Amino acid sequence: MTADEILALLQTDEGRRAPYPLYERLHELGPVSLTPASTAYAAVANGYAAVDQILRDPRFVKGGPPPGPDADPVSTALGNSMMFRTEPDHGRMRRAFHQAFTPRRVAELEPEIVALTDSLLDRLGVLGADGPVDFIAEFGYLLPAGVMSALLGIPAPDLEWFRTRVQRVEDYLDFGGRTVEKVAAANEAAVEMSAYYQQLIADRRVAPGNDLISGLVQVIDSGDSVLTDEELVGNLLVLFNASFVTTINLLGNALPPLLERPSLVKALAADPVVAEACVEEVLRWDGTAQVVVRTASEDLSVGGVTIPEGGLVLVILGAANRDPARFPSPEVFDAERADKRHITFGAGAYFCIGAVLARAEGRLALPRLFQRFPELALAGAPVQSAGFALRGFATMPVTLT
Ligand code: HEM
């Protein structure tokens, strides 16, 4: 099979459900493969070293110029965020967030993560007392949503309203399948969420709290960082999207491999070091962020091939994490493997700013889940969600006892 045939298969329903055998075929072709001019991508990168090199090389560009006046609302909002901009705008926006979204702020959130986990587990216990319950809807989604609400200072009752809108933007962002209806729904969601954030920013300016938005407003108003209110809104929109589905999927993707290993579950419930190791191995073995994209700004050599100037590169993080040249027996889930340094949070200038928070959620929630429900088991086959860029489960029926 050629690289473009594999790419086409990866974007079918079956390929989205089971990408790993296809990644193996890509590795057989080499760390980077060029694709014919007729395909959307000039190259696909799957080898760990090549993926790492691309992400750390600023000549492989991510993002673009600021959105023009005619851009539709969703592209305007996203285009005003760090995630979709080139330097120097990207670095300027990222610095503002680093000033407010500090490791200390995440550490301060930890007691809230614990308390929220415990109350959600109480609720799960009630819902699952007489039969199966959907782990994704009733726990996997509610924990990251609650944590983001605490981080941003969004009132809990507004979260359901957010969920549907965040999902519409997510559907728009996913590779392929962008229909007229999806674009319209994402535009409407972007307008509504932008208005919501503008109001929240105005409120926090008058009455600051202990949340991230208040912190960002203070950083901006003190003149320490230059960020317009429009950029703040765009970044908040992206922050919720970047944090939300990814972390739901981290919790969901953890269950199938763990439930096949009862002794590991026992160890995880008792030992925070094992819990941390399991979170890292879940992120490597079935990472929630599978692909990112870069553009070669000049002819660039990587992994033995030269990607032509202007060529779009599909960078497959999920394949790099299963590169046999980097990880021995990469298909084996092994929480004890010596080297678990996956690339699921990216690398280089765009490295995930929420990695510490996502890891904290996994490390704190999973032991509590299994301490409370040591008999937790799958009650049927979990249903994979449709995404290609983000991998996870839409539903996962479990029994608790
Ligand atoms: C398991 C959970 C998560 C995964 C797998 C993940 C993955 C990623 C990846 C791969 C990137 C880099 C994209 C690229 O290079 O093109 C990224 C960027 C980003 N992530 Fe995460 N993320 C997760 C959770 C979070 C959380 C919890 C937050 C916020 C609280 C967050 C906020 C961001 C932001 C703002 C960026 C853009 C950084 C930039 O443009 O400089 N992520 N994430």
PDB file of C-alpha atoms in Angstrom, residues 117-334:
ATOM      1  CA  THR A 117     -14.135  13.740  41.465  1.00  0.00           C
ATOM      2  CA  ASP A 118     -15.524  12.525  44.788  1.00  0.00           C
ATOM      3  CA  SER A 119     -18.890  14.178  44.298  1.00  0.00           C
ATOM      4  CA  LEU A 120     -19.142  12.873  40.713  1.00  0.00           C
ATOM      5  CA  LEU A 121     -18.311   9.374  41.971  1.00  0.00           C
ATOM      6  CA  ASP A 122     -21.104   9.659  44.562  1.00  0.00           C
ATOM      7  CA  ARG A 123     -23.450  10.603  41.757  1.00  0.00           C
ATOM      8  CA  LEU A 124     -22.140   7.798  39.533  1.00  0.00           C
ATOM      9  CA  GLY A 125     -22.741   5.329  42.375  1.00  0.00           C
ATOM     10  CA  VAL A 126     -26.391   6.362  42.557  1.00  0.00           C
ATOM     11  CA  LEU A 127     -26.894   6.275  38.774  1.00  0.00           C
ATOM     12  CA  GLY A 128     -25.177   2.914  38.447  1.00  0.00           C
ATOM     13  CA  ALA A 129     -26.750   1.255  41.490  1.00  0.00           C
ATOM     14  CA  ASP A 130     -29.151  -0.900  39.470  1.00  0.00           C
ATOM     15  CA  GLY A 131     -27.414  -1.412  36.156  1.00  0.00           C
ATOM     16  CA  PRO A 132     -25.030  -0.093  33.516  1.00  0.00           C
ATOM     17  CA  VAL A 133     -24.208   3.585  33.289  1.00  0.00           C
ATOM     18  CA  ASP A 134     -22.392   5.547  30.555  1.00  0.00           C
ATOM     19  CA  PHE A 135     -18.936   6.367  31.912  1.00  0.00           C
ATOM     20  CA  ILE A 136     -18.306   9.064  29.278  1.00  0.00           C
ATOM     21  CA  ALA A 137     -21.505  11.043  29.835  1.00  0.00           C
ATOM     22  CA  GLU A 138     -21.712  10.592  33.580  1.00  0.00           C
ATOM     23  CA  PHE A 139     -18.068  10.995  34.553  1.00  0.00           C
ATOM     24  CA  GLY A 140     -15.567  11.413  31.680  1.00  0.00           C
ATOM     25  CA  TYR A 141     -17.327  14.537  30.426  1.00  0.00           C
ATOM     26  CA  LEU A 142     -18.376  16.027  33.749  1.00  0.00           C
ATOM     27  CA  LEU A 143     -14.932  16.099  35.366  1.00  0.00           C
ATOM     28  CA  PRO A 144     -13.050  18.171  32.723  1.00  0.00           C
ATOM     29  CA  ALA A 145     -16.143  20.360  32.297  1.00  0.00           C
ATOM     30  CA  GLY A 146     -16.253  21.039  36.031  1.00  0.00           C
ATOM     31  CA  VAL A 147     -12.505  21.676  36.161  1.00  0.00           C
ATOM     32  CA  MET A 148     -12.704  24.156  33.268  1.00  0.00           C
ATOM     33  CA  SER A 149     -15.618  25.854  34.943  1.00  0.00           C
ATOM     34  CA  ALA A 150     -13.552  26.224  38.124  1.00  0.00           C
ATOM     35  CA  LEU A 151     -10.500  27.383  36.153  1.00  0.00           C
ATOM     36  CA  LEU A 152     -12.331  29.965  34.052  1.00  0.00           C
ATOM     37  CA  GLY A 153     -14.963  30.920  36.611  1.00  0.00           C
ATOM     38  CA  ILE A 154     -17.912  29.759  34.497  1.00  0.00           C
ATOM     39  CA  PRO A 155     -21.013  29.100  36.608  1.00  0.00           C
ATOM     40  CA  ALA A 156     -21.728  25.342  36.690  1.00  0.00           C
ATOM     41  CA  PRO A 157     -25.331  25.668  35.385  1.00  0.00           C
ATOM     42  CA  ASP A 158     -23.967  27.165  32.137  1.00  0.00           C
ATOM     43  CA  LEU A 159     -21.863  24.107  31.355  1.00  0.00           C
ATOM     44  CA  GLU A 160     -24.493  22.162  29.444  1.00  0.00           C
ATOM     45  CA  TRP A 161     -25.019  25.215  27.234  1.00  0.00           C
ATOM     46  CA  PHE A 162     -21.251  25.242  26.621  1.00  0.00           C
ATOM     47  CA  ARG A 163     -21.000  21.564  25.866  1.00  0.00           C
ATOM     48  CA  THR A 164     -23.162  21.675  22.741  1.00  0.00           C
ATOM     49  CA  ARG A 165     -21.411  24.777  21.414  1.00  0.00           C
ATOM     50  CA  VAL A 166     -17.913  23.483  22.125  1.00  0.00           C
ATOM     51  CA  GLN A 167     -18.852  20.302  20.255  1.00  0.00           C
ATOM     52  CA  ARG A 168     -20.008  22.300  17.192  1.00  0.00           C
ATOM     53  CA  VAL A 169     -16.641  24.063  17.015  1.00  0.00           C
ATOM     54  CA  GLU A 170     -14.928  20.700  17.529  1.00  0.00           C
ATOM     55  CA  ASP A 171     -16.855  19.155  14.605  1.00  0.00           C
ATOM     56  CA  TYR A 172     -15.775  22.089  12.445  1.00  0.00           C
ATOM     57  CA  LEU A 173     -12.127  21.662  13.474  1.00  0.00           C
ATOM     58  CA  ASP A 174     -11.973  17.933  12.782  1.00  0.00           C
ATOM     59  CA  PHE A 175     -10.262  16.978   9.542  1.00  0.00           C
ATOM     60  CA  GLY A 176     -12.595  16.198   6.664  1.00  0.00           C
ATOM     61  CA  GLY A 177     -16.379  16.097   6.622  1.00  0.00           C
ATOM     62  CA  ARG A 178     -16.866  19.875   6.903  1.00  0.00           C
ATOM     63  CA  THR A 179     -20.408  20.330   5.578  1.00  0.00           C
ATOM     64  CA  VAL A 180     -22.337  23.584   5.032  1.00  0.00           C
ATOM     65  CA  GLU A 181     -24.511  22.683   8.043  1.00  0.00           C
ATOM     66  CA  LYS A 182     -21.482  22.060  10.258  1.00  0.00           C
ATOM     67  CA  VAL A 183     -19.934  25.405   9.284  1.00  0.00           C
ATOM     68  CA  ALA A 184     -23.215  27.253   9.977  1.00  0.00           C
ATOM     69  CA  ALA A 185     -23.582  25.554  13.363  1.00  0.00           C
ATOM     70  CA  ALA A 186     -19.971  26.386  14.284  1.00  0.00           C
ATOM     71  CA  ASN A 187     -20.448  30.019  13.257  1.00  0.00           C
ATOM     72  CA  GLU A 188     -23.520  30.338  15.420  1.00  0.00           C
ATOM     73  CA  ALA A 189     -21.711  28.680  18.347  1.00  0.00           C
ATOM     74  CA  ALA A 190     -18.697  31.004  17.947  1.00  0.00           C
ATOM     75  CA  VAL A 191     -20.920  34.106  17.976  1.00  0.00           C
ATOM     76  CA  GLU A 192     -22.761  32.918  21.094  1.00  0.00           C
ATOM     77  CA  MET A 193     -19.660  31.846  23.016  1.00  0.00           C
ATOM     78  CA  SER A 194     -17.803  35.056  22.080  1.00  0.00           C
ATOM     79  CA  ALA A 195     -20.681  37.134  23.460  1.00  0.00           C
ATOM     80  CA  TYR A 196     -20.676  35.018  26.618  1.00  0.00           C
ATOM     81  CA  TYR A 197     -16.931  35.504  27.149  1.00  0.00           C
ATOM     82  CA  GLN A 198     -17.120  39.241  26.434  1.00  0.00           C
ATOM     83  CA  GLN A 199     -19.674  39.557  29.218  1.00  0.00           C
ATOM     84  CA  LEU A 200     -17.559  37.414  31.564  1.00  0.00           C
ATOM     85  CA  ILE A 201     -14.463  39.557  30.837  1.00  0.00           C
ATOM     86  CA  ALA A 202     -16.433  42.753  31.514  1.00  0.00           C
ATOM     87  CA  ASP A 203     -17.749  41.294  34.800  1.00  0.00           C
ATOM     88  CA  ARG A 204     -14.276  40.191  35.964  1.00  0.00           C
ATOM     89  CA  ARG A 205     -12.839  43.619  35.173  1.00  0.00           C
ATOM     90  CA  VAL A 206     -15.290  45.137  37.627  1.00  0.00           C
ATOM     91  CA  ALA A 207     -15.262  42.337  40.182  1.00  0.00           C
ATOM     92  CA  PRO A 208     -12.132  40.149  39.863  1.00  0.00           C
ATOM     93  CA  GLY A 209     -12.195  36.645  41.299  1.00  0.00           C
ATOM     94  CA  ASN A 210      -9.586  33.930  41.743  1.00  0.00           C
ATOM     95  CA  ASP A 211     -10.118  32.480  38.258  1.00  0.00           C
ATOM     96  CA  LEU A 212      -7.987  32.451  35.106  1.00  0.00           C
ATOM     97  CA  ILE A 213     -10.057  35.085  33.280  1.00  0.00           C
ATOM     98  CA  SER A 214      -9.590  37.531  36.180  1.00  0.00           C
ATOM     99  CA  GLY A 215      -5.855  36.717  36.138  1.00  0.00           C
ATOM    100  CA  LEU A 216      -5.623  37.330  32.390  1.00  0.00           C
ATOM    101  CA  VAL A 217      -7.545  40.594  32.611  1.00  0.00           C
ATOM    102  CA  GLN A 218      -5.138  41.775  35.328  1.00  0.00           C
ATOM    103  CA  VAL A 219      -2.077  40.798  33.244  1.00  0.00           C
ATOM    104  CA  ILE A 220      -3.476  42.691  30.258  1.00  0.00           C
ATOM    105  CA  ASP A 221      -4.648  45.774  32.153  1.00  0.00           C
ATOM    106  CA  SER A 222      -1.353  46.096  34.018  1.00  0.00           C
ATOM    107  CA  GLY A 223       0.346  46.454  30.628  1.00  0.00           C
ATOM    108  CA  ASP A 224       2.545  43.381  31.236  1.00  0.00           C
ATOM    109  CA  SER A 225       1.274  41.690  28.078  1.00  0.00           C
ATOM    110  CA  VAL A 226      -0.360  43.012  24.985  1.00  0.00           C
ATOM    111  CA  LEU A 227      -3.526  41.116  24.154  1.00  0.00           C
ATOM    112  CA  THR A 228      -6.660  42.704  22.756  1.00  0.00           C
ATOM    113  CA  ASP A 229     -10.032  41.732  24.200  1.00  0.00           C
ATOM    114  CA  GLU A 230     -10.836  40.061  20.868  1.00  0.00           C
ATOM    115  CA  GLU A 231      -7.706  37.952  21.187  1.00  0.00           C
ATOM    116  CA  LEU A 232      -8.597  37.120  24.764  1.00  0.00           C
ATOM    117  CA  VAL A 233     -12.013  35.895  23.589  1.00  0.00           C
ATOM    118  CA  GLY A 234     -10.465  33.878  20.739  1.00  0.00           C
ATOM    119  CA  ASN A 235      -7.985  32.252  23.088  1.00  0.00           C
ATOM    120  CA  LEU A 236     -10.628  31.413  25.680  1.00  0.00           C
ATOM    121  CA  LEU A 237     -12.687  29.772  22.969  1.00  0.00           C
ATOM    122  CA  VAL A 238      -9.722  27.689  21.887  1.00  0.00           C
ATOM    123  CA  LEU A 239      -8.749  26.930  25.485  1.00  0.00           C
ATOM    124  CA  PHE A 240     -12.105  25.331  26.212  1.00  0.00           C
ATOM    125  CA  ASN A 241     -11.987  23.323  23.005  1.00  0.00           C
ATOM    126  CA  ALA A 242      -8.360  22.305  23.420  1.00  0.00           C
ATOM    127  CA  SER A 243      -8.889  21.227  26.999  1.00  0.00           C
ATOM    128  CA  PHE A 244     -12.211  19.627  26.941  1.00  0.00           C
ATOM    129  CA  VAL A 245     -12.678  16.785  24.481  1.00  0.00           C
ATOM    130  CA  THR A 246      -8.999  15.866  24.876  1.00  0.00           C
ATOM    131  CA  THR A 247      -9.320  15.323  28.615  1.00  0.00           C
ATOM    132  CA  ILE A 248     -12.661  13.487  28.321  1.00  0.00           C
ATOM    133  CA  ASN A 249     -10.870  11.140  25.963  1.00  0.00           C
ATOM    134  CA  LEU A 250      -7.885  10.710  28.276  1.00  0.00           C
ATOM    135  CA  LEU A 251     -10.220   9.363  30.971  1.00  0.00           C
ATOM    136  CA  GLY A 252     -12.237   7.282  28.493  1.00  0.00           C
ATOM    137  CA  ASN A 253      -9.246   5.800  26.648  1.00  0.00           C
ATOM    138  CA  ALA A 254      -7.757   4.738  29.983  1.00  0.00           C
ATOM    139  CA  LEU A 255     -10.514   2.284  30.866  1.00  0.00           C
ATOM    140  CA  PRO A 256     -10.298  -0.442  28.173  1.00  0.00           C
ATOM    141  CA  PRO A 257      -6.570  -1.218  28.617  1.00  0.00           C
ATOM    142  CA  LEU A 258      -6.748  -0.888  32.409  1.00  0.00           C
ATOM    143  CA  LEU A 259      -9.827  -3.084  32.814  1.00  0.00           C
ATOM    144  CA  GLU A 260      -7.999  -5.887  31.027  1.00  0.00           C
ATOM    145  CA  ARG A 261      -5.343  -5.735  33.760  1.00  0.00           C
ATOM    146  CA  PRO A 262      -6.952  -6.219  37.200  1.00  0.00           C
ATOM    147  CA  SER A 263      -3.666  -6.363  39.097  1.00  0.00           C
ATOM    148  CA  LEU A 264      -2.547  -3.090  37.533  1.00  0.00           C
ATOM    149  CA  VAL A 265      -5.873  -1.493  38.516  1.00  0.00           C
ATOM    150  CA  LYS A 266      -5.272  -2.609  42.121  1.00  0.00           C
ATOM    151  CA  ALA A 267      -1.768  -1.159  42.091  1.00  0.00           C
ATOM    152  CA  LEU A 268      -2.979   2.064  40.507  1.00  0.00           C
ATOM    153  CA  ALA A 269      -5.673   2.526  43.153  1.00  0.00           C
ATOM    154  CA  ALA A 270      -3.084   2.147  45.918  1.00  0.00           C
ATOM    155  CA  ASP A 271      -0.014   3.898  44.574  1.00  0.00           C
ATOM    156  CA  PRO A 272       0.151   7.404  43.040  1.00  0.00           C
ATOM    157  CA  VAL A 273       3.405   6.520  41.254  1.00  0.00           C
ATOM    158  CA  VAL A 274       1.661   3.670  39.422  1.00  0.00           C
ATOM    159  CA  ALA A 275      -1.284   5.985  38.663  1.00  0.00           C
ATOM    160  CA  GLU A 276       1.068   8.505  37.073  1.00  0.00           C
ATOM    161  CA  ALA A 277       2.770   5.769  35.035  1.00  0.00           C
ATOM    162  CA  CYS A 278      -0.614   4.492  33.812  1.00  0.00           C
ATOM    163  CA  VAL A 279      -1.695   7.973  32.708  1.00  0.00           C
ATOM    164  CA  GLU A 280       1.517   8.357  30.689  1.00  0.00           C
ATOM    165  CA  GLU A 281       1.157   4.933  29.086  1.00  0.00           C
ATOM    166  CA  VAL A 282      -2.497   5.633  28.164  1.00  0.00           C
ATOM    167  CA  LEU A 283      -1.355   8.884  26.553  1.00  0.00           C
ATOM    168  CA  ARG A 284       1.280   6.998  24.570  1.00  0.00           C
ATOM    169  CA  TRP A 285      -0.655   3.863  23.698  1.00  0.00           C
ATOM    170  CA  ASP A 286      -3.960   5.474  22.760  1.00  0.00           C
ATOM    171  CA  GLY A 287      -3.384   9.215  22.819  1.00  0.00           C
ATOM    172  CA  THR A 288      -6.341  11.511  22.399  1.00  0.00           C
ATOM    173  CA  ALA A 289      -4.598  13.930  20.026  1.00  0.00           C
ATOM    174  CA  GLN A 290      -3.686  11.891  16.953  1.00  0.00           C
ATOM    175  CA  VAL A 291      -2.666  14.403  14.300  1.00  0.00           C
ATOM    176  CA  VAL A 292      -1.552  18.005  13.788  1.00  0.00           C
ATOM    177  CA  VAL A 293      -0.633  19.813  10.588  1.00  0.00           C
ATOM    178  CA  ARG A 294       2.308  21.973   9.534  1.00  0.00           C
ATOM    179  CA  THR A 295       3.369  23.703   6.289  1.00  0.00           C
ATOM    180  CA  ALA A 296       6.954  23.635   4.964  1.00  0.00           C
ATOM    181  CA  SER A 297       7.990  27.284   4.499  1.00  0.00           C
ATOM    182  CA  GLU A 298      10.877  26.213   2.207  1.00  0.00           C
ATOM    183  CA  ASP A 299      12.208  22.917   0.829  1.00  0.00           C
ATOM    184  CA  LEU A 300      12.952  20.978   4.018  1.00  0.00           C
ATOM    185  CA  SER A 301      14.590  17.599   4.576  1.00  0.00           C
ATOM    186  CA  VAL A 302      13.365  15.287   7.285  1.00  0.00           C
ATOM    187  CA  GLY A 303      13.417  11.512   7.713  1.00  0.00           C
ATOM    188  CA  GLY A 304      15.316  11.066   4.451  1.00  0.00           C
ATOM    189  CA  VAL A 305      12.901  12.938   2.169  1.00  0.00           C
ATOM    190  CA  THR A 306      12.618  16.565   1.068  1.00  0.00           C
ATOM    191  CA  ILE A 307       9.245  18.182   1.591  1.00  0.00           C
ATOM    192  CA  PRO A 308       8.706  20.885  -1.029  1.00  0.00           C
ATOM    193  CA  GLU A 309       8.097  24.528  -0.095  1.00  0.00           C
ATOM    194  CA  GLY A 310       4.407  25.151   0.604  1.00  0.00           C
ATOM    195  CA  GLY A 311       3.744  21.445   1.192  1.00  0.00           C
ATOM    196  CA  LEU A 312       1.225  20.544   3.877  1.00  0.00           C
ATOM    197  CA  VAL A 313       2.468  17.843   6.267  1.00  0.00           C
ATOM    198  CA  LEU A 314       0.152  15.559   8.180  1.00  0.00           C
ATOM    199  CA  VAL A 315       2.029  14.933  11.426  1.00  0.00           C
ATOM    200  CA  ILE A 316       0.701  11.770  13.076  1.00  0.00           C
ATOM    201  CA  LEU A 317       1.429  11.920  16.801  1.00  0.00           C
ATOM    202  CA  GLY A 318      -0.446   8.654  17.368  1.00  0.00           C
ATOM    203  CA  ALA A 319       1.837   6.881  14.899  1.00  0.00           C
ATOM    204  CA  ALA A 320       5.007   8.404  16.422  1.00  0.00           C
ATOM    205  CA  ASN A 321       3.878   7.005  19.769  1.00  0.00           C
ATOM    206  CA  ARG A 322       3.793   3.541  18.190  1.00  0.00           C
ATOM    207  CA  ASP A 323       7.104   3.835  16.321  1.00  0.00           C
ATOM    208  CA  PRO A 324       9.005   0.533  16.785  1.00  0.00           C
ATOM    209  CA  ALA A 325      12.276   2.436  16.267  1.00  0.00           C
ATOM    210  CA  ARG A 326      11.522   4.355  19.467  1.00  0.00           C
ATOM    211  CA  PHE A 327       9.384   2.077  21.648  1.00  0.00           C
ATOM    212  CA  PRO A 328      10.089  -1.677  21.895  1.00  0.00           C
ATOM    213  CA  SER A 329       6.868  -3.643  21.156  1.00  0.00           C
ATOM    214  CA  PRO A 330       4.947  -0.373  20.801  1.00  0.00           C
ATOM    215  CA  GLU A 331       1.581  -2.145  20.463  1.00  0.00           C
ATOM    216  CA  VAL A 332       1.881  -3.565  23.998  1.00  0.00           C
ATOM    217  CA  PHE A 333       0.308  -1.532  26.815  1.00  0.00           C
ATOM    218  CA  ASP A 334       3.011  -1.611  29.462  1.00  0.00           C
TER     219      ASP A 334
END
